[in-house]
Every structure is written in structure tokens, then in C-alpha cells.
Short mmCIF file of C-alpha atoms in Angstrom, two decimals:
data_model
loop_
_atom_site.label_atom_id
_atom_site.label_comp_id
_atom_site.label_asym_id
_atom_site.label_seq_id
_atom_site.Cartn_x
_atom_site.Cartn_y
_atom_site.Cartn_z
CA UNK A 1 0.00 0.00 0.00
CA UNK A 2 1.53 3.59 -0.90
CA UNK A 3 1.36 5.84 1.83
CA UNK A 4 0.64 9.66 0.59
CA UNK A 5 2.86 12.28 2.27
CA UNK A 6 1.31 15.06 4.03
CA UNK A 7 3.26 17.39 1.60
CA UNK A 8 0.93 15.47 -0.96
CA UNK A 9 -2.12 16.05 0.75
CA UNK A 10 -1.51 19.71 1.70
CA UNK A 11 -0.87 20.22 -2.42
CA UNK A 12 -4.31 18.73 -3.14
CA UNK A 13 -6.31 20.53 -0.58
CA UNK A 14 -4.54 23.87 -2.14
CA UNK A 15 -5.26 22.75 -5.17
CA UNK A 16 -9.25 21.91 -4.67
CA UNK A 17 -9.39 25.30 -2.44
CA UNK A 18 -8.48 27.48 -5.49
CA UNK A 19 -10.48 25.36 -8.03
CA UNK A 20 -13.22 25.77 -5.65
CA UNK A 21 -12.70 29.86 -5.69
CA UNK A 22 -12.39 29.68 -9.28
CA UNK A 23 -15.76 27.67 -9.70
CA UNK A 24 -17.70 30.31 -7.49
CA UNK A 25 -16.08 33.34 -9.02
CA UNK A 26 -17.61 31.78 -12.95
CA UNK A 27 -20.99 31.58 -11.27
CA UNK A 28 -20.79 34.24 -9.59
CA UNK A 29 -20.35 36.32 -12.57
CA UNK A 30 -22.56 34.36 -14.94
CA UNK A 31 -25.53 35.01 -12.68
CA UNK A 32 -24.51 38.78 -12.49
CA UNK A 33 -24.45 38.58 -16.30
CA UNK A 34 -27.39 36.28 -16.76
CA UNK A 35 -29.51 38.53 -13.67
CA UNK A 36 -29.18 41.63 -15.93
CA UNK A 37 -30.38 39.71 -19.14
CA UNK A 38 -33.12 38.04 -17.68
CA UNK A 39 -34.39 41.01 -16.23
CA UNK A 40 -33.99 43.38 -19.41
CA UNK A 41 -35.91 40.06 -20.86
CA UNK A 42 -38.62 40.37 -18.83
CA UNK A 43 -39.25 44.12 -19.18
CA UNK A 44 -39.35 43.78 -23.18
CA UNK A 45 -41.53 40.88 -22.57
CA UNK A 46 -43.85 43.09 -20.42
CA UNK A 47 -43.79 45.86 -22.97
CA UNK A 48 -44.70 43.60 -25.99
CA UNK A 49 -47.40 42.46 -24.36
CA UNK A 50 -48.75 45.69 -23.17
CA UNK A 51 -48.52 47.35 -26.69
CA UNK A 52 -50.11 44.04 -28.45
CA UNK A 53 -53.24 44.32 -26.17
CA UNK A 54 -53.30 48.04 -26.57
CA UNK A 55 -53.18 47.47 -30.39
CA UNK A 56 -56.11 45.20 -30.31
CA UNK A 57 -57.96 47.23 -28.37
CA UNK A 58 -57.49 50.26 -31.11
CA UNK A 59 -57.79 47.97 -33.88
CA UNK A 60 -61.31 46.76 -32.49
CA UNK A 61 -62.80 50.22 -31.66
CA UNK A 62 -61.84 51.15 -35.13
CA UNK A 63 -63.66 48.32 -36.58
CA UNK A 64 -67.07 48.61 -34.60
CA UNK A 65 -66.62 52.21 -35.72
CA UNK A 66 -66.17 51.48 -39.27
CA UNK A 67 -68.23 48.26 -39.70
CA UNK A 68 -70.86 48.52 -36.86
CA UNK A 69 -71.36 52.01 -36.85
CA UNK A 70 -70.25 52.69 -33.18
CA UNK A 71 -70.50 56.60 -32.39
CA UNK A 72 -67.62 57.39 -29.75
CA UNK A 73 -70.39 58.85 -27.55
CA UNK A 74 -71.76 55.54 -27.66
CA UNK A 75 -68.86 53.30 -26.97
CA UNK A 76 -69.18 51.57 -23.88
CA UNK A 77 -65.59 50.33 -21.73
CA UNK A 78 -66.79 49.22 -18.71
CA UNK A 79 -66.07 45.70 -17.32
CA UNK A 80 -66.63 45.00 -14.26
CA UNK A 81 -63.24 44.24 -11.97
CA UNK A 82 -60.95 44.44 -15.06
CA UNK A 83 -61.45 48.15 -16.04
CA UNK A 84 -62.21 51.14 -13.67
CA UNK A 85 -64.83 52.98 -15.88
CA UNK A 86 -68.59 52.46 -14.95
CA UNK A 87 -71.09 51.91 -18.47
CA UNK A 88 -71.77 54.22 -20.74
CA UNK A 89 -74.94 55.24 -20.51
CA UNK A 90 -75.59 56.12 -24.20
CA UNK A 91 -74.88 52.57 -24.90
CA UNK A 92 -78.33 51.00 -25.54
CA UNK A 93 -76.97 47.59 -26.90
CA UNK A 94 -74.38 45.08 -26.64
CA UNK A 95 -72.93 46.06 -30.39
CA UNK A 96 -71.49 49.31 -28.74
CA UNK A 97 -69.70 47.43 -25.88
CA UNK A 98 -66.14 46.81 -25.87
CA UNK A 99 -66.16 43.84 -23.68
CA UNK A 100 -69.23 42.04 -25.20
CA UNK A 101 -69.14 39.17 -27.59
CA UNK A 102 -71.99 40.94 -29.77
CA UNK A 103 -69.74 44.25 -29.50
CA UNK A 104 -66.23 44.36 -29.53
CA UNK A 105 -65.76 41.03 -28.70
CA UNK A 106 -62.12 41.79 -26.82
CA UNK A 107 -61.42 39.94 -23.54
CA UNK A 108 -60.49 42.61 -21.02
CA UNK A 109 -57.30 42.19 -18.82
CA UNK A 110 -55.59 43.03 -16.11
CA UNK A 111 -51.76 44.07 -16.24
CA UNK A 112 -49.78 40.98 -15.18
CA UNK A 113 -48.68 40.98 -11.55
CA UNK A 114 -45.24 40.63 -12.40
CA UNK A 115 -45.73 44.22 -14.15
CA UNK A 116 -47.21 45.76 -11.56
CA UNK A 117 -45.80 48.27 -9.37
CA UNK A 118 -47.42 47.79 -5.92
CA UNK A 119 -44.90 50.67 -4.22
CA UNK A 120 -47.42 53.34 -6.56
CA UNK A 121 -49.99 53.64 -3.78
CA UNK A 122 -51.57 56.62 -5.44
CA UNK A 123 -53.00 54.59 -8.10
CA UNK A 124 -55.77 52.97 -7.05
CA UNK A 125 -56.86 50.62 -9.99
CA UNK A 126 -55.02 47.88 -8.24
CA UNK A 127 -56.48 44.69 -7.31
CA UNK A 128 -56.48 42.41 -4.10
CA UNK A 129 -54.31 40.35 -6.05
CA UNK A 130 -51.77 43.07 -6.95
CA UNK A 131 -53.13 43.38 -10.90
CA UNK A 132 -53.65 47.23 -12.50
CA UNK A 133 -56.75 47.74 -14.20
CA UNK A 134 -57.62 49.00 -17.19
CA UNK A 135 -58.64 52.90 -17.48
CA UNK A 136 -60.24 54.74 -20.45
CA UNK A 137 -60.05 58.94 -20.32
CA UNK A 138 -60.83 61.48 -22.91
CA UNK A 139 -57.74 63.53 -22.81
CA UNK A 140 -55.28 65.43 -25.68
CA UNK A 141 -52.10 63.97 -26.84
CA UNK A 142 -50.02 66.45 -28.40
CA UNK A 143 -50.19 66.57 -32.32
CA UNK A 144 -52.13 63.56 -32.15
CA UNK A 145 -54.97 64.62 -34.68
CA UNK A 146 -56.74 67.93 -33.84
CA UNK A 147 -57.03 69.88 -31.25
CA UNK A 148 -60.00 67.65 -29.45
CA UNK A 149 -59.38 65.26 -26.52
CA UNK A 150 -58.37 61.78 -28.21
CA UNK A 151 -59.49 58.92 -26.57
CA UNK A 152 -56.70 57.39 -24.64
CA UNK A 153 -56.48 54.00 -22.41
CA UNK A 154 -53.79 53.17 -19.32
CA UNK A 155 -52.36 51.08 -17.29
CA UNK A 156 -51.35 52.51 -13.97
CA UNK A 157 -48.93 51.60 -11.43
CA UNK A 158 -46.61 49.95 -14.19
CA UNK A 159 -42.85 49.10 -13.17
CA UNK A 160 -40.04 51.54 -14.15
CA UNK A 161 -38.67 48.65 -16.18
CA UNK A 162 -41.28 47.53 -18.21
CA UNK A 163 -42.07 51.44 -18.86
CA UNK A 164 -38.85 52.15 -20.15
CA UNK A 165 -38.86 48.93 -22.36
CA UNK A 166 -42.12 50.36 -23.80
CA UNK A 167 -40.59 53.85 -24.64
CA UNK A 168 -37.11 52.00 -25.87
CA UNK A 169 -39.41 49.72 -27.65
CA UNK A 170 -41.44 52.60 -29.57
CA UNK A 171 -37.75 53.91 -30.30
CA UNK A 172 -38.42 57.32 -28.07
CA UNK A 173 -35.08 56.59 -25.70
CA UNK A 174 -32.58 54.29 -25.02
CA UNK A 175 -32.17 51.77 -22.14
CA UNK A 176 -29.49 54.71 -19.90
CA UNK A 177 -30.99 57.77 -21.08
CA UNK A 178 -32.95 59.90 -18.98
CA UNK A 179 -36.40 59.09 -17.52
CA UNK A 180 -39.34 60.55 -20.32
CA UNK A 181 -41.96 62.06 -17.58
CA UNK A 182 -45.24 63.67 -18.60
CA UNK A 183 -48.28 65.00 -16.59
CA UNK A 184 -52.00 64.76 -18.23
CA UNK A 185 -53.63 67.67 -16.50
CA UNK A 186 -57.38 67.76 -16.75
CA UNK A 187 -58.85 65.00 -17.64
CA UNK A 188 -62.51 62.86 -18.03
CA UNK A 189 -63.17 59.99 -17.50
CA UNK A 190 -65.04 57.64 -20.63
CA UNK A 191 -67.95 56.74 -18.65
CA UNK A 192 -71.45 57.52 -17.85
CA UNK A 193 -72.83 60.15 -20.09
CA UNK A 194 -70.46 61.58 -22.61
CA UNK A 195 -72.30 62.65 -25.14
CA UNK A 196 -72.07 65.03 -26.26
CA UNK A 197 -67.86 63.72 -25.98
CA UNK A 198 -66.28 65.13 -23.41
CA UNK A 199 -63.29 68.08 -24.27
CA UNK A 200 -61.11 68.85 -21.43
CA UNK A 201 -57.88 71.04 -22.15
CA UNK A 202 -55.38 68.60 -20.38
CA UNK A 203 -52.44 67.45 -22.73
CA UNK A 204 -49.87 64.70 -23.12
CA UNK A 205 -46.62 65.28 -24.58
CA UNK A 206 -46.35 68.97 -23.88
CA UNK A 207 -44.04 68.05 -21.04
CA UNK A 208 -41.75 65.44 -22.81
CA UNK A 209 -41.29 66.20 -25.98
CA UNK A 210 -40.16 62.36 -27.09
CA UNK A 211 -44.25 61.92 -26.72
CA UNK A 212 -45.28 64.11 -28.82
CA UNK A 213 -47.14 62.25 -31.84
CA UNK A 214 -46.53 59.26 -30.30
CA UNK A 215 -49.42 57.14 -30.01
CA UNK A 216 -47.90 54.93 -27.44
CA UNK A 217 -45.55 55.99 -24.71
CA UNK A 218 -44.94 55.69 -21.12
CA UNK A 219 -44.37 58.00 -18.47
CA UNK A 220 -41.32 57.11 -16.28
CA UNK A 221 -42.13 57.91 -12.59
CA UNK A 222 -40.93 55.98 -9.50
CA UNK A 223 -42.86 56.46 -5.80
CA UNK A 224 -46.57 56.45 -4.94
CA UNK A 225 -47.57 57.60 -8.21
CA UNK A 226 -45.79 54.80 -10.39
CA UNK A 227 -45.52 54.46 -14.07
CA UNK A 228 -48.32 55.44 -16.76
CA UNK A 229 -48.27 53.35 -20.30
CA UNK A 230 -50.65 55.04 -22.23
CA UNK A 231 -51.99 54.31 -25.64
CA UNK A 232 -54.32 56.75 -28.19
CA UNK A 233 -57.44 54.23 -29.45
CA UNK A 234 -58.96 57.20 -30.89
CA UNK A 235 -57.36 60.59 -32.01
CA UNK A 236 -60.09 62.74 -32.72
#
């Protein structure tokens, strides 16, 4: 039997010690590496599908405009625990509804959990189970058609991450420049009685610039108000 000298053994305890540091150093840095991607991932997954919905919800208004002959005044958004807006009171059939199979035919959703910013306590279209709600307003986008309030849907309480992925997405910033902020000002909301259709003289994209003719955007904010993603269904 060979006997191993303790100069032998001392050698291969070195020598597992620094392949051991070695090993933990790779992973170390792989999950830095892989942390960032996975998270940039996520955030351009978020803002895909936030601008798909969005698009579908434009792209069905426009066709119960066009093919069902669905006045504005008319169009009804409510649905009840998935968007904030009470019905439309003009709406005197399921055709003009958003949410019904006879109207629009759209399902409504919620913004995904994982997209939601539960830190915005000011926005209060959040759910028990920590999901933002849809909300429709009647509000001007700047150079977005005339003059007249557009009408304009939102997710509130979105993550700073996902926002910016939406505004690097629509190619209005990159992923380090600086945070694209805008206020709406006065508002109202697309519910109840709006006929005739509501004209208030708030405006978005007369604070950042980058949104200006933009039809979707997001405003970058952080604290209790949280993130806006905002998309025009109807620039009037």
C-alpha cells in the first residue's frame, strides 16, 4: 500500500481550495451577467405584451366604428373588476360594448402581476391580487390629430422597467438615457354620459417632448404615483 505524504495532501487541498474559488467566481459572474439579461428580458416581454393588447384594443374600436357604426359617444368600456370605468350610458346595446361578444368582442385584462408596481400607492386601480386595471379617459395627446381630446387608455402603477422597455421599444429613448416624464392635466373619465364627448384642455406630450405624436408611450415615474403606459385608441 503507498502511503501519501502530508506534503501530498496539503498540495491537493490547495489545489481543490483554489479550483473551488475559481468555480464560485464563474458563477458568480454568470448570474450577475445572466440577472441583468433576464431582467432586461422580462421588461421587453412586459412591454410587448402591453402594446399588443393596446393594439387590439385600437384595432377593435376602429372596426365597430367602421363596420358597426359605433359613435364614440356611444362606446361603452366598462367591465366590471378588469377596467375602472362604470357603463356608458348612451350605450343601448351590446354592439357598442367593448367587452361584449356581440360588440367588440375583446377579452379585457388586467396588467400581469409581475408588471405591476405595488410601491405606486396613489393609483388605485389595483387589485387584491396586486393586478392594474384597465382605465379609459378622454384627454389630448399632443399633435395627435386635432385639437380635441383623443381617446386614450392606461395602465397605472406599471414598473419603471417595463415602462422604459415600452418607450425604448417605440424607439423614443434608449435603455441609460434619462427618464421621459409627462403629466395629463385635466382630464374625463369615458364613462357615464359623454355625449355630447367630453373636451377637457389637459395634454400629453407637452411636457416630454419624445411623446409628442406618439401614439404609445410611457411616463417614467418611481414612488406612490408609479408608471403610466398610455396608448391613443382614438385621435379625434
Amino acid at each position: 500500500m503507498r502511503i501519501w505524504s502530508s506534503g501530498n495532501v496539503l498540495f491537493l487541498i490547495l489545489l481543490a481550495v483554489a479550483l473551488f474559488a475559481a468555480l464560485s467566481y464563474a458563477v458568480t459572474q454568470a448570474g450577475r451577467s445572466g440577472g441583468k439579461d433576464i431582467s432586461r428580458e422580462k421588461a421587453e416581454l412586459g412591454a410587448a405584451e402591453i402594446i399588443q393588447y393596446f393594439t387590439l384594443l385600437e384595432n377593435t374600436i376602429q372596426r365597430m366604428r367602421l363596420t358597426g357604426s359605433v359613435k364614440l359617444e356611444h362606446l361603452d368600456v366598462s367591465a366590471s373588476g378588469y377596467s375602472n370605468q362604470a357603463a356608458n350610458s348612451n350605450c343601448s346595446t351590446s354592439r357598442c360594448r367593448l367587452f361584449h361578444p356581440d360588440g367588440g368582442g375583446v377579452s379585457p385584462r388586467r396588467l400581469n402581476t409581475q408588471y405591476t408596481d405595488l410601491t405606486a400607492t396613489n393609483w388605485n386601480g389595483v387589485t387584491a391580487h396586486g393586478e392594474s386595471v384597465l382605465y379609459f379617459m378622454n384627454v389630448g395627446v399632443e399633435n395627435v390629430g386635432t385639437s380635441l381630446a383623443d381617446l386614450v387608455v392606461l395602465y397605472g402603477g406599471v414598473k419603471l422597467d417595463i415602462c422604459r422597455a415600452i418607450n425604448v421599444r417605440m424607439g423614443l429613448t434608449t435603455w441609460n438615457g434619462p427618464a421621459l416624464t409627462d403629466s395629463h392635466g385635466t382630464f374625463a373619465e369615458h364613462a357615464g354620459d359623454v355625449n355630447p364627448y367630453p373636451n377637457p384642455d389637459g395634454v400629453l406630450g407637452d411636457d416630454a417632448s419624445e411623446f409628442s405624436g406618439q401614439r404609445t408611450f410611457c411616463s417614467e415615474q418611481s414612488g406612490a404615483w408609479g408608471s403610466y403606459a398610455y396608448q391613443v385608441l382614438v385621435a379625434r
